[in-house]
Amino acid sequence: MALAAYACRWLWLKSPYGRMACVVGIAVVGYQAWNAVFPPSSFYRDEFALRTGIAAPPSARFVFKHASFPDLHGDYAAECLFRVSKADYAWLARAAAIPADGEKRSEYGLYRSQAEAAYGGVLRAVVRGQIRARAGDQHGGWALLDDGKTVHFWFVQT
């Protein structure tokens, strides 16, 4: 960090182009840091597609999203709620094809209490979907909720 600060100071004092390079460098690093701490919606779309093998529907509008920053070993958790159109909901129900007990809460989810607060009630699953785990230390799933328009997705890698 000190070396980067020294290099930026040296460039700043060298010429106007050096100042421009410093500003651009700081902006690029700042943008990358922001996206690492606060992932955009595309992260959750990609994560859903990667973990379920099903592309997130184009009608998906995120109601809740939360992800932890990966630790030194790459362990992280991601969870989101998104609403879809009735047609996409029916399509996801056919793709999942695993009936769930509507009385049970949508299982797991590291940030479930926050997701329930964003949802406005208990997350009751109607249909559950599976994730494609590539290793034994990956857990998660997804569920279609009983309101007929919301999908709950969660994934944890430990």
PDB file of C-alpha atoms in Angstrom:
ATOM      1  CA  MET A   1       0.000   0.000   0.000  1.00  0.00           C
ATOM      2  CA  ALA A   2       2.826   2.364   0.861  1.00  0.00           C
ATOM      3  CA  LEU A   3       4.551   1.527  -2.417  1.00  0.00           C
ATOM      4  CA  ALA A   4       1.368   2.323  -4.357  1.00  0.00           C
ATOM      5  CA  ALA A   5       1.016   5.635  -2.497  1.00  0.00           C
ATOM      6  CA  TYR A   6       4.650   6.491  -3.236  1.00  0.00           C
ATOM      7  CA  ALA A   7       4.228   5.613  -6.935  1.00  0.00           C
ATOM      8  CA  CYS A   8       1.068   7.709  -7.138  1.00  0.00           C
ATOM      9  CA  ARG A   9       2.794  10.668  -5.475  1.00  0.00           C
ATOM     10  CA  TRP A  10       5.749  10.355  -7.850  1.00  0.00           C
ATOM     11  CA  LEU A  11       3.431  10.253 -10.880  1.00  0.00           C
ATOM     12  CA  TRP A  12       1.417  13.182  -9.511  1.00  0.00           C
ATOM     13  CA  LEU A  13       4.493  15.381  -9.251  1.00  0.00           C
ATOM     14  CA  LYS A  14       5.900  14.272 -12.616  1.00  0.00           C
ATOM     15  CA  SER A  15       3.344  15.679 -15.090  1.00  0.00           C
ATOM     16  CA  PRO A  16      -0.351  16.265 -15.806  1.00  0.00           C
ATOM     17  CA  TYR A  17      -0.480  12.822 -17.434  1.00  0.00           C
ATOM     18  CA  GLY A  18       0.828  11.347 -14.199  1.00  0.00           C
ATOM     19  CA  ARG A  19      -2.004  13.057 -12.328  1.00  0.00           C
ATOM     20  CA  MET A  20      -4.495  11.601 -14.780  1.00  0.00           C
ATOM     21  CA  ALA A  21      -2.957   8.137 -14.335  1.00  0.00           C
ATOM     22  CA  CYS A  22      -3.257   8.475 -10.535  1.00  0.00           C
ATOM     23  CA  VAL A  23      -6.897   9.533 -10.703  1.00  0.00           C
ATOM     24  CA  VAL A  24      -7.772   6.721 -13.130  1.00  0.00           C
ATOM     25  CA  GLY A  25      -5.874   4.177 -10.994  1.00  0.00           C
ATOM     26  CA  ILE A  26      -7.631   5.271  -7.811  1.00  0.00           C
ATOM     27  CA  ALA A  27     -11.018   5.167  -9.580  1.00  0.00           C
ATOM     28  CA  VAL A  28     -10.398   1.640 -10.921  1.00  0.00           C
ATOM     29  CA  VAL A  29      -9.248   0.309  -7.543  1.00  0.00           C
ATOM     30  CA  GLY A  30     -12.155   2.048  -5.802  1.00  0.00           C
ATOM     31  CA  TYR A  31     -14.677   0.564  -8.247  1.00  0.00           C
ATOM     32  CA  GLN A  32     -13.264  -2.945  -7.783  1.00  0.00           C
ATOM     33  CA  ALA A  33     -13.290  -2.563  -3.986  1.00  0.00           C
ATOM     34  CA  TRP A  34     -16.899  -1.313  -4.031  1.00  0.00           C
ATOM     35  CA  ASN A  35     -18.039  -4.283  -6.146  1.00  0.00           C
ATOM     36  CA  ALA A  36     -16.162  -6.698  -3.877  1.00  0.00           C
ATOM     37  CA  VAL A  37     -17.887  -5.393  -0.748  1.00  0.00           C
ATOM     38  CA  PHE A  38     -21.300  -4.679  -2.344  1.00  0.00           C
ATOM     39  CA  PRO A  39     -21.761  -7.164  -5.226  1.00  0.00           C
ATOM     40  CA  PRO A  40     -24.049  -6.009  -8.052  1.00  0.00           C
ATOM     41  CA  SER A  41     -27.190  -7.896  -9.072  1.00  0.00           C
ATOM     42  CA  SER A  42     -25.233  -9.591 -11.857  1.00  0.00           C
ATOM     43  CA  PHE A  43     -23.212 -11.449  -9.174  1.00  0.00           C
ATOM     44  CA  TYR A  44     -26.400 -13.015  -7.794  1.00  0.00           C
ATOM     45  CA  ARG A  45     -27.715 -13.832 -11.291  1.00  0.00           C
ATOM     46  CA  ASP A  46     -24.416 -15.523 -12.160  1.00  0.00           C
ATOM     47  CA  GLU A  47     -24.273 -17.336  -8.811  1.00  0.00           C
ATOM     48  CA  PHE A  48     -27.814 -18.659  -9.275  1.00  0.00           C
ATOM     49  CA  ALA A  49     -26.986 -19.875 -12.795  1.00  0.00           C
ATOM     50  CA  LEU A  50     -23.684 -21.452 -11.723  1.00  0.00           C
ATOM     51  CA  ARG A  51     -25.064 -23.230  -8.648  1.00  0.00           C
ATOM     52  CA  THR A  52     -28.402 -24.398 -10.051  1.00  0.00           C
ATOM     53  CA  GLY A  53     -27.590 -24.938 -13.711  1.00  0.00           C
ATOM     54  CA  ILE A  54     -30.596 -22.745 -14.571  1.00  0.00           C
ATOM     55  CA  ALA A  55     -30.228 -19.213 -15.892  1.00  0.00           C
ATOM     56  CA  ALA A  56     -31.892 -16.602 -13.706  1.00  0.00           C
ATOM     57  CA  PRO A  57     -35.082 -15.457 -15.463  1.00  0.00           C
ATOM     58  CA  PRO A  58     -34.878 -12.071 -17.196  1.00  0.00           C
ATOM     59  CA  SER A  59     -37.887 -10.876 -15.183  1.00  0.00           C
ATOM     60  CA  ALA A  60     -35.988 -11.325 -11.874  1.00  0.00           C
ATOM     61  CA  ARG A  61     -36.103  -8.232  -9.641  1.00  0.00           C
ATOM     62  CA  PHE A  62     -34.080  -8.486  -6.439  1.00  0.00           C
ATOM     63  CA  VAL A  63     -35.860  -7.764  -3.162  1.00  0.00           C
ATOM     64  CA  PHE A  64     -33.011  -8.822  -0.852  1.00  0.00           C
ATOM     65  CA  LYS A  65     -29.385  -9.686  -1.482  1.00  0.00           C
ATOM     66  CA  HIS A  66     -26.496 -10.309   0.863  1.00  0.00           C
ATOM     67  CA  ALA A  67     -23.087 -11.866   0.408  1.00  0.00           C
ATOM     68  CA  SER A  68     -20.132 -12.196   2.707  1.00  0.00           C
ATOM     69  CA  PHE A  69     -16.690 -11.185   1.530  1.00  0.00           C
ATOM     70  CA  PRO A  70     -14.577 -14.306   0.810  1.00  0.00           C
ATOM     71  CA  ASP A  71     -12.012 -15.122   3.479  1.00  0.00           C
ATOM     72  CA  LEU A  72      -8.431 -16.257   2.837  1.00  0.00           C
ATOM     73  CA  HIS A  73      -9.618 -19.765   1.945  1.00  0.00           C
ATOM     74  CA  GLY A  74     -12.346 -18.577  -0.452  1.00  0.00           C
ATOM     75  CA  ASP A  75     -15.188 -19.384   1.951  1.00  0.00           C
ATOM     76  CA  TYR A  76     -18.242 -17.192   1.518  1.00  0.00           C
ATOM     77  CA  ALA A  77     -22.018 -17.132   1.686  1.00  0.00           C
ATOM     78  CA  ALA A  78     -24.572 -15.594  -0.647  1.00  0.00           C
ATOM     79  CA  GLU A  79     -28.314 -15.285  -0.252  1.00  0.00           C
ATOM     80  CA  CYS A  80     -30.996 -13.447  -2.180  1.00  0.00           C
ATOM     81  CA  LEU A  81     -34.720 -13.118  -2.751  1.00  0.00           C
ATOM     82  CA  PHE A  82     -35.993 -12.160  -6.162  1.00  0.00           C
ATOM     83  CA  ARG A  83     -39.425 -11.775  -7.700  1.00  0.00           C
ATOM     84  CA  VAL A  84     -40.255 -13.136 -11.137  1.00  0.00           C
ATOM     85  CA  SER A  85     -43.220 -13.038 -13.508  1.00  0.00           C
ATOM     86  CA  LYS A  86     -45.935 -15.704 -13.251  1.00  0.00           C
ATOM     87  CA  ALA A  87     -44.679 -17.374 -16.438  1.00  0.00           C
ATOM     88  CA  ASP A  88     -41.103 -17.540 -15.117  1.00  0.00           C
ATOM     89  CA  TYR A  89     -42.363 -18.805 -11.745  1.00  0.00           C
ATOM     90  CA  ALA A  90     -44.214 -21.654 -13.486  1.00  0.00           C
ATOM     91  CA  TRP A  91     -41.137 -22.409 -15.591  1.00  0.00           C
ATOM     92  CA  LEU A  92     -38.926 -22.541 -12.466  1.00  0.00           C
ATOM     93  CA  ALA A  93     -41.482 -24.816 -10.765  1.00  0.00           C
ATOM     94  CA  ARG A  94     -41.206 -27.263 -13.670  1.00  0.00           C
ATOM     95  CA  ALA A  95     -37.397 -26.994 -13.628  1.00  0.00           C
ATOM     96  CA  ALA A  96     -37.184 -27.704  -9.882  1.00  0.00           C
ATOM     97  CA  ALA A  97     -39.873 -30.387  -9.709  1.00  0.00           C
ATOM     98  CA  ILE A  98     -39.237 -31.164  -6.034  1.00  0.00           C
ATOM     99  CA  PRO A  99     -42.422 -30.510  -4.014  1.00  0.00           C
ATOM    100  CA  ALA A 100     -41.903 -29.036  -0.572  1.00  0.00           C
ATOM    101  CA  ASP A 101     -44.055 -28.933   2.529  1.00  0.00           C
ATOM    102  CA  GLY A 102     -45.676 -25.486   2.467  1.00  0.00           C
ATOM    103  CA  GLU A 103     -45.807 -25.436   6.264  1.00  0.00           C
ATOM    104  CA  LYS A 104     -42.031 -25.652   6.592  1.00  0.00           C
ATOM    105  CA  ARG A 105     -39.840 -22.635   6.311  1.00  0.00           C
ATOM    106  CA  SER A 106     -37.461 -22.374   3.397  1.00  0.00           C
ATOM    107  CA  GLU A 107     -34.546 -24.295   4.885  1.00  0.00           C
ATOM    108  CA  TYR A 108     -31.208 -22.847   5.839  1.00  0.00           C
ATOM    109  CA  GLY A 109     -30.052 -19.532   4.525  1.00  0.00           C
ATOM    110  CA  LEU A 110     -27.417 -17.816   6.591  1.00  0.00           C
ATOM    111  CA  TYR A 111     -29.173 -14.444   6.504  1.00  0.00           C
ATOM    112  CA  ARG A 112     -32.732 -15.803   6.795  1.00  0.00           C
ATOM    113  CA  SER A 113     -33.925 -13.293   9.395  1.00  0.00           C
ATOM    114  CA  GLN A 114     -32.834 -10.403   7.172  1.00  0.00           C
ATOM    115  CA  ALA A 115     -34.424 -12.068   4.132  1.00  0.00           C
ATOM    116  CA  GLU A 116     -37.691 -12.556   6.046  1.00  0.00           C
ATOM    117  CA  ALA A 117     -37.654  -8.900   7.053  1.00  0.00           C
ATOM    118  CA  ALA A 118     -37.263  -7.889   3.384  1.00  0.00           C
ATOM    119  CA  TYR A 119     -39.939 -10.398   2.343  1.00  0.00           C
ATOM    120  CA  GLY A 120     -42.353  -9.281   5.045  1.00  0.00           C
ATOM    121  CA  GLY A 121     -43.003 -12.659   6.640  1.00  0.00           C
ATOM    122  CA  VAL A 122     -41.926 -16.266   7.007  1.00  0.00           C
ATOM    123  CA  LEU A 123     -40.317 -17.794   3.918  1.00  0.00           C
ATOM    124  CA  ARG A 124     -42.598 -20.769   3.169  1.00  0.00           C
ATOM    125  CA  ALA A 125     -41.375 -22.999   0.359  1.00  0.00           C
ATOM    126  CA  VAL A 126     -43.775 -24.562  -2.140  1.00  0.00           C
ATOM    127  CA  VAL A 127     -41.151 -26.093  -4.435  1.00  0.00           C
ATOM    128  CA  ARG A 128     -37.476 -26.701  -3.724  1.00  0.00           C
ATOM    129  CA  GLY A 129     -34.604 -26.870  -6.163  1.00  0.00           C
ATOM    130  CA  GLN A 130     -31.179 -28.440  -5.795  1.00  0.00           C
ATOM    131  CA  ILE A 131     -27.757 -26.950  -6.284  1.00  0.00           C
ATOM    132  CA  ARG A 132     -24.889 -28.573  -8.101  1.00  0.00           C
ATOM    133  CA  ALA A 133     -22.206 -29.007  -5.434  1.00  0.00           C
ATOM    134  CA  ARG A 134     -18.740 -29.505  -6.854  1.00  0.00           C
ATOM    135  CA  ALA A 135     -17.229 -30.295  -3.476  1.00  0.00           C
ATOM    136  CA  GLY A 136     -18.374 -31.610  -0.120  1.00  0.00           C
ATOM    137  CA  ASP A 137     -17.992 -28.215   1.506  1.00  0.00           C
ATOM    138  CA  GLN A 138     -20.684 -26.490  -0.581  1.00  0.00           C
ATOM    139  CA  HIS A 139     -24.237 -26.234   0.721  1.00  0.00           C
ATOM    140  CA  GLY A 140     -27.277 -24.403  -0.497  1.00  0.00           C
ATOM    141  CA  GLY A 141     -30.440 -24.550  -2.448  1.00  0.00           C
ATOM    142  CA  TRP A 142     -33.310 -22.560  -3.752  1.00  0.00           C
ATOM    143  CA  ALA A 143     -37.024 -22.527  -3.188  1.00  0.00           C
ATOM    144  CA  LEU A 144     -40.130 -21.071  -4.761  1.00  0.00           C
ATOM    145  CA  LEU A 145     -42.141 -19.337  -2.055  1.00  0.00           C
ATOM    146  CA  ASP A 146     -45.883 -19.604  -1.509  1.00  0.00           C
ATOM    147  CA  ASP A 147     -46.716 -16.107  -2.804  1.00  0.00           C
ATOM    148  CA  GLY A 148     -46.386 -17.315  -6.411  1.00  0.00           C
ATOM    149  CA  LYS A 149     -43.708 -14.822  -7.443  1.00  0.00           C
ATOM    150  CA  THR A 150     -40.679 -14.972  -5.115  1.00  0.00           C
ATOM    151  CA  VAL A 151     -37.586 -17.182  -5.274  1.00  0.00           C
ATOM    152  CA  HIS A 152     -35.240 -17.724  -2.309  1.00  0.00           C
ATOM    153  CA  PHE A 153     -31.656 -18.713  -3.180  1.00  0.00           C
ATOM    154  CA  TRP A 154     -28.819 -19.396  -0.736  1.00  0.00           C
ATOM    155  CA  PHE A 155     -25.332 -20.823  -1.026  1.00  0.00           C
ATOM    156  CA  VAL A 156     -22.530 -21.372   1.492  1.00  0.00           C
ATOM    157  CA  GLN A 157     -19.009 -22.539   0.766  1.00  0.00           C
ATOM    158  CA  THR A 158     -17.034 -23.515   3.864  1.00  0.00           C
TER     159      THR A 158
END
